[in-house]
Amino acid sequence: VLARELSFDEIREIRKNIPAELEIEAFIHGSMCVSFSGRCLLSNALVGRDANRGACAQPCRWNYTIREEKRPDMPFPIEEYKEGTYIMSSKDMCMLEHVPELMESGIASFKIEGRMKSAYYTAVVTNAYRAAIDGYIKHGADYKLDERWLRELDSVSHREYCTGYYFDDPMQNAQTCTQPGYLREKSYLAVCTSYDAESGTATFIQRN
């Protein structure tokens, strides 16, 4: 499983220098870690959930204040926007527009980050990439991105999108958010469990 910080050139170099039967896997969509892969201890230190074992509570997304040692009762807010400041919050990765490069890079398995997301989010994102991958397999050099797939990804709750570090050096561009919070065009409310066409009645289960 490759670190998110690797570029396409580095991935191709790795592929060229490992046995053919060794498959490689890489993230192509979803939340990114503000730390270098595998080096964040915030979640473990603050809430006892180990980020390096898949249980990250994403404390980098939280709002923080500064406390001076001799004035513990005077927290100083760090303010950049009226909604607060997210000084460690990364953008979300979206590589849908680069499916051909992904397919040709030697990556065997594409990872979509969605551990803390809804079933709706998972379905929409997976469907968009499935359609793009199938389209590329079918049309090859004549493949064209369908703008509807991008609109679907824009409709689910996400932070600003970027292409991770496939094209950018993490030391030069940290891919941190320039606007706070999530972008939401649609809200996931419930799961439809049945529909009676005769009466036009649908049954839903709502959680949270």
mmCIF file of C-alpha atoms in Angstrom:
data_model
loop_
_atom_site.group_PDB
_atom_site.id
_atom_site.type_symbol
_atom_site.label_atom_id
_atom_site.label_comp_id
_atom_site.label_asym_id
_atom_site.label_seq_id
_atom_site.Cartn_x
_atom_site.Cartn_y
_atom_site.Cartn_z
ATOM 1 C CA VAL A 1 0.000 0.000 0.000
ATOM 2 C CA LEU A 2 1.691 3.167 -1.203
ATOM 3 C CA ALA A 3 2.035 6.360 0.813
ATOM 4 C CA ARG A 4 -0.068 9.287 -0.384
ATOM 5 C CA GLU A 5 3.046 11.431 -0.835
ATOM 6 C CA LEU A 6 4.279 9.523 -3.887
ATOM 7 C CA SER A 7 4.095 11.112 -7.325
ATOM 8 C CA PHE A 8 3.183 9.329 -10.548
ATOM 9 C CA ASP A 9 6.872 9.262 -11.530
ATOM 10 C CA GLU A 10 7.818 7.602 -8.228
ATOM 11 C CA ILE A 11 4.992 5.069 -8.527
ATOM 12 C CA ARG A 12 6.091 4.099 -12.037
ATOM 13 C CA GLU A 13 9.673 3.725 -10.771
ATOM 14 C CA ILE A 14 8.510 1.442 -7.936
ATOM 15 C CA ARG A 15 6.433 -0.637 -10.364
ATOM 16 C CA LYS A 16 9.431 -1.034 -12.653
ATOM 17 C CA ASN A 17 11.660 -2.293 -9.828
ATOM 18 C CA ILE A 18 9.427 -4.822 -8.052
ATOM 19 C CA PRO A 19 8.373 -8.353 -9.083
ATOM 20 C CA ALA A 20 5.477 -8.489 -11.567
ATOM 21 C CA GLU A 21 3.362 -10.576 -9.173
ATOM 22 C CA LEU A 22 3.607 -7.972 -6.399
ATOM 23 C CA GLU A 23 0.484 -5.817 -6.579
ATOM 24 C CA ILE A 24 0.478 -2.205 -5.420
ATOM 25 C CA GLU A 25 -2.419 -0.242 -4.001
ATOM 26 C CA ALA A 26 -2.880 3.530 -3.753
ATOM 27 C CA PHE A 27 -5.403 6.105 -2.534
ATOM 28 C CA ILE A 28 -7.208 7.931 -5.342
ATOM 29 C CA HIS A 29 -10.041 9.727 -3.527
ATOM 30 C CA GLY A 30 -11.095 11.051 -0.135
ATOM 31 C CA SER A 31 -9.655 12.683 2.967
ATOM 32 C CA MET A 32 -5.924 13.220 3.123
ATOM 33 C CA CYS A 33 -3.707 13.165 6.205
ATOM 34 C CA VAL A 34 -2.006 16.445 7.134
ATOM 35 C CA SER A 35 0.960 14.412 8.409
ATOM 36 C CA PHE A 36 3.346 12.364 6.322
ATOM 37 C CA SER A 37 1.788 8.907 5.973
ATOM 38 C CA GLY A 38 2.049 6.814 9.112
ATOM 39 C CA ARG A 39 3.598 9.543 11.280
ATOM 40 C CA CYS A 40 0.635 11.235 12.995
ATOM 41 C CA LEU A 41 0.196 10.614 16.725
ATOM 42 C CA LEU A 42 -2.492 13.238 17.455
ATOM 43 C CA SER A 43 -5.457 10.862 17.492
ATOM 44 C CA ASN A 44 -3.698 8.351 19.730
ATOM 45 C CA ALA A 45 -2.494 11.050 22.138
ATOM 46 C CA LEU A 46 -5.817 12.910 22.419
ATOM 47 C CA VAL A 47 -8.466 10.173 22.300
ATOM 48 C CA GLY A 48 -6.580 6.864 22.347
ATOM 49 C CA ARG A 49 -7.479 5.925 18.765
ATOM 50 C CA ASP A 50 -4.483 4.772 16.727
ATOM 51 C CA ALA A 51 -4.355 6.539 13.363
ATOM 52 C CA ASN A 52 -1.793 4.070 12.078
ATOM 53 C CA ARG A 53 -4.217 1.193 12.660
ATOM 54 C CA GLY A 54 -7.170 2.664 10.833
ATOM 55 C CA ALA A 55 -8.932 4.298 13.792
ATOM 56 C CA CYS A 56 -8.068 7.984 13.301
ATOM 57 C CA ALA A 57 -10.488 10.463 14.920
ATOM 58 C CA GLN A 58 -9.145 13.194 12.572
ATOM 59 C CA PRO A 59 -8.164 15.701 15.302
ATOM 60 C CA CYS A 60 -6.334 17.702 12.607
ATOM 61 C CA ARG A 61 -9.819 18.829 11.519
ATOM 62 C CA TRP A 62 -10.678 20.284 14.940
ATOM 63 C CA ASN A 63 -10.547 23.926 15.982
ATOM 64 C CA TYR A 64 -7.751 24.843 18.409
ATOM 65 C CA THR A 65 -6.909 27.684 20.771
ATOM 66 C CA ILE A 66 -3.549 28.744 22.264
ATOM 67 C CA ARG A 67 -3.008 28.785 26.062
ATOM 68 C CA GLU A 68 -0.132 30.641 27.632
ATOM 69 C CA GLU A 69 1.597 28.668 30.411
ATOM 70 C CA LYS A 70 0.927 31.200 33.222
ATOM 71 C CA ARG A 71 -2.582 32.127 32.019
ATOM 72 C CA PRO A 72 -4.367 28.783 31.601
ATOM 73 C CA ASP A 73 -7.784 30.415 32.021
ATOM 74 C CA MET A 74 -7.250 32.748 29.069
ATOM 75 C CA PRO A 75 -7.481 30.677 25.870
ATOM 76 C CA PHE A 76 -6.526 32.657 22.807
ATOM 77 C CA PRO A 77 -8.544 31.756 19.694
ATOM 78 C CA ILE A 78 -6.769 31.345 16.382
ATOM 79 C CA GLU A 79 -9.087 33.042 13.917
ATOM 80 C CA GLU A 80 -8.779 33.151 10.164
ATOM 81 C CA TYR A 81 -12.456 32.990 9.169
ATOM 82 C CA LYS A 82 -15.620 33.798 11.078
ATOM 83 C CA GLU A 83 -16.299 30.032 11.140
ATOM 84 C CA GLY A 84 -12.915 29.386 12.740
ATOM 85 C CA THR A 85 -9.487 28.288 11.570
ATOM 86 C CA TYR A 86 -8.438 24.846 10.481
ATOM 87 C CA ILE A 87 -4.668 25.230 10.400
ATOM 88 C CA MET A 88 -3.993 21.514 9.932
ATOM 89 C CA SER A 89 -6.913 20.517 7.711
ATOM 90 C CA SER A 90 -6.018 18.959 4.356
ATOM 91 C CA LYS A 91 -8.032 19.129 1.172
ATOM 92 C CA ASP A 92 -9.758 16.013 -0.170
ATOM 93 C CA MET A 93 -8.149 14.053 -2.967
ATOM 94 C CA CYS A 94 -10.048 13.589 -6.248
ATOM 95 C CA MET A 95 -8.342 11.810 -9.142
ATOM 96 C CA LEU A 96 -11.418 11.180 -11.303
ATOM 97 C CA GLU A 97 -10.081 13.418 -14.066
ATOM 98 C CA HIS A 98 -6.904 11.343 -14.216
ATOM 99 C CA VAL A 99 -8.229 7.793 -14.559
ATOM 100 C CA PRO A 100 -6.112 7.109 -17.700
ATOM 101 C CA GLU A 101 -2.888 8.016 -15.853
ATOM 102 C CA LEU A 102 -3.961 5.882 -12.879
ATOM 103 C CA MET A 103 -4.734 2.908 -15.113
ATOM 104 C CA GLU A 104 -1.383 3.168 -16.884
ATOM 105 C CA SER A 105 0.746 3.719 -13.761
ATOM 106 C CA GLY A 106 0.872 0.080 -12.668
ATOM 107 C CA ILE A 107 -1.413 0.479 -9.633
ATOM 108 C CA ALA A 108 -3.441 -2.728 -9.194
ATOM 109 C CA SER A 109 -5.933 -1.541 -6.566
ATOM 110 C CA PHE A 110 -7.484 1.891 -6.158
ATOM 111 C CA LYS A 111 -8.362 2.929 -2.599
ATOM 112 C CA ILE A 112 -11.247 5.279 -1.811
ATOM 113 C CA GLU A 113 -11.067 6.740 1.694
ATOM 114 C CA GLY A 114 -14.494 6.639 3.305
ATOM 115 C CA ARG A 115 -14.154 5.203 6.790
ATOM 116 C CA MET A 116 -16.196 7.974 8.433
ATOM 117 C CA LYS A 117 -18.519 8.599 5.485
ATOM 118 C CA SER A 118 -22.132 7.575 4.828
ATOM 119 C CA ALA A 119 -23.322 4.698 2.654
ATOM 120 C CA TYR A 120 -24.608 7.339 0.231
ATOM 121 C CA TYR A 121 -21.164 8.923 -0.096
ATOM 122 C CA THR A 122 -19.534 5.531 -0.635
ATOM 123 C CA ALA A 123 -22.071 4.560 -3.295
ATOM 124 C CA VAL A 124 -21.823 7.833 -5.251
ATOM 125 C CA VAL A 125 -18.027 7.984 -5.237
ATOM 126 C CA THR A 126 -17.512 4.308 -6.057
ATOM 127 C CA ASN A 127 -20.060 4.487 -8.868
ATOM 128 C CA ALA A 128 -18.339 7.506 -10.440
ATOM 129 C CA TYR A 129 -14.932 5.815 -10.483
ATOM 130 C CA ARG A 130 -16.409 2.510 -11.658
ATOM 131 C CA ALA A 131 -18.049 4.278 -14.608
ATOM 132 C CA ALA A 132 -14.826 6.132 -15.472
ATOM 133 C CA ILE A 133 -12.664 2.999 -15.251
ATOM 134 C CA ASP A 134 -15.113 0.965 -17.350
ATOM 135 C CA GLY A 135 -15.264 3.810 -19.869
ATOM 136 C CA TYR A 136 -11.492 3.895 -20.196
ATOM 137 C CA ILE A 137 -11.274 0.088 -20.574
ATOM 138 C CA LYS A 138 -13.936 0.200 -23.288
ATOM 139 C CA HIS A 139 -12.755 3.224 -25.279
ATOM 140 C CA GLY A 140 -8.989 3.404 -24.644
ATOM 141 C CA ALA A 141 -7.453 6.344 -26.501
ATOM 142 C CA ASP A 142 -10.943 7.614 -27.393
ATOM 143 C CA TYR A 143 -11.998 7.784 -23.718
ATOM 144 C CA LYS A 144 -13.592 11.038 -22.592
ATOM 145 C CA LEU A 145 -14.512 12.047 -19.051
ATOM 146 C CA ASP A 146 -18.263 12.422 -18.530
ATOM 147 C CA GLU A 147 -18.900 15.705 -16.706
ATOM 148 C CA ARG A 148 -21.862 14.084 -14.933
ATOM 149 C CA TRP A 149 -19.447 11.967 -12.888
ATOM 150 C CA LEU A 150 -17.670 15.112 -11.653
ATOM 151 C CA ARG A 151 -21.007 16.731 -10.792
ATOM 152 C CA GLU A 152 -21.881 13.680 -8.710
ATOM 153 C CA LEU A 153 -18.625 13.959 -6.766
ATOM 154 C CA ASP A 154 -19.239 17.668 -6.241
ATOM 155 C CA SER A 155 -22.698 16.902 -4.846
ATOM 156 C CA VAL A 156 -21.527 14.748 -1.922
ATOM 157 C CA SER A 157 -20.109 16.250 1.274
ATOM 158 C CA HIS A 158 -16.404 16.990 0.793
ATOM 159 C CA ARG A 159 -13.665 19.516 1.366
ATOM 160 C CA GLU A 160 -11.940 21.353 -1.460
ATOM 161 C CA TYR A 161 -10.702 18.860 -4.028
ATOM 162 C CA CYS A 162 -7.112 18.487 -5.182
ATOM 163 C CA THR A 163 -5.011 15.815 -6.907
ATOM 164 C CA GLY A 164 -3.054 14.933 -3.778
ATOM 165 C CA TYR A 165 0.662 14.592 -4.502
ATOM 166 C CA TYR A 166 0.448 12.745 -7.796
ATOM 167 C CA PHE A 167 1.547 15.973 -9.488
ATOM 168 C CA ASP A 168 2.721 18.115 -6.531
ATOM 169 C CA ASP A 169 5.663 17.897 -4.148
ATOM 170 C CA PRO A 170 4.336 17.775 -0.546
ATOM 171 C CA MET A 171 7.286 19.907 0.576
ATOM 172 C CA GLN A 172 6.224 22.635 -1.862
ATOM 173 C CA ASN A 173 2.435 22.306 -1.640
ATOM 174 C CA ALA A 174 0.948 20.959 1.599
ATOM 175 C CA GLN A 175 -2.581 20.826 0.065
ATOM 176 C CA THR A 176 -4.162 22.422 3.143
ATOM 177 C CA CYS A 177 -7.677 23.889 2.987
ATOM 178 C CA THR A 178 -8.213 27.504 2.004
ATOM 179 C CA GLN A 179 -11.821 27.498 3.211
ATOM 180 C CA PRO A 180 -13.237 25.950 6.401
ATOM 181 C CA GLY A 181 -15.634 23.041 6.740
ATOM 182 C CA TYR A 182 -17.343 20.837 4.206
ATOM 183 C CA LEU A 183 -18.912 21.689 0.859
ATOM 184 C CA ARG A 184 -22.420 20.205 0.793
ATOM 185 C CA GLU A 185 -24.836 20.342 -2.127
ATOM 186 C CA LYS A 186 -26.924 17.404 -0.928
ATOM 187 C CA SER A 187 -27.716 15.928 2.464
ATOM 188 C CA TYR A 188 -27.902 12.218 3.173
ATOM 189 C CA LEU A 189 -31.047 11.743 5.272
ATOM 190 C CA ALA A 190 -32.188 8.115 5.225
ATOM 191 C CA VAL A 191 -32.106 4.697 3.542
ATOM 192 C CA CYS A 192 -35.151 3.606 1.544
ATOM 193 C CA THR A 193 -36.006 0.032 2.570
ATOM 194 C CA SER A 194 -39.180 -0.535 0.526
ATOM 195 C CA TYR A 195 -41.537 1.067 -1.971
ATOM 196 C CA ASP A 196 -45.178 0.243 -2.681
ATOM 197 C CA ALA A 197 -45.910 1.325 -6.265
ATOM 198 C CA GLU A 198 -49.657 0.845 -5.834
ATOM 199 C CA SER A 199 -49.994 3.300 -2.966
ATOM 200 C CA GLY A 200 -46.916 5.376 -3.835
ATOM 201 C CA THR A 201 -45.624 4.854 -0.290
ATOM 202 C CA ALA A 202 -41.950 4.492 0.581
ATOM 203 C CA THR A 203 -40.471 3.317 3.887
ATOM 204 C CA PHE A 204 -37.213 4.833 5.152
ATOM 205 C CA ILE A 205 -34.821 4.191 8.024
ATOM 206 C CA GLN A 206 -33.182 7.299 9.466
ATOM 207 C CA ARG A 207 -30.086 7.127 11.669
ATOM 208 C CA ASN A 208 -28.015 9.697 13.588
#
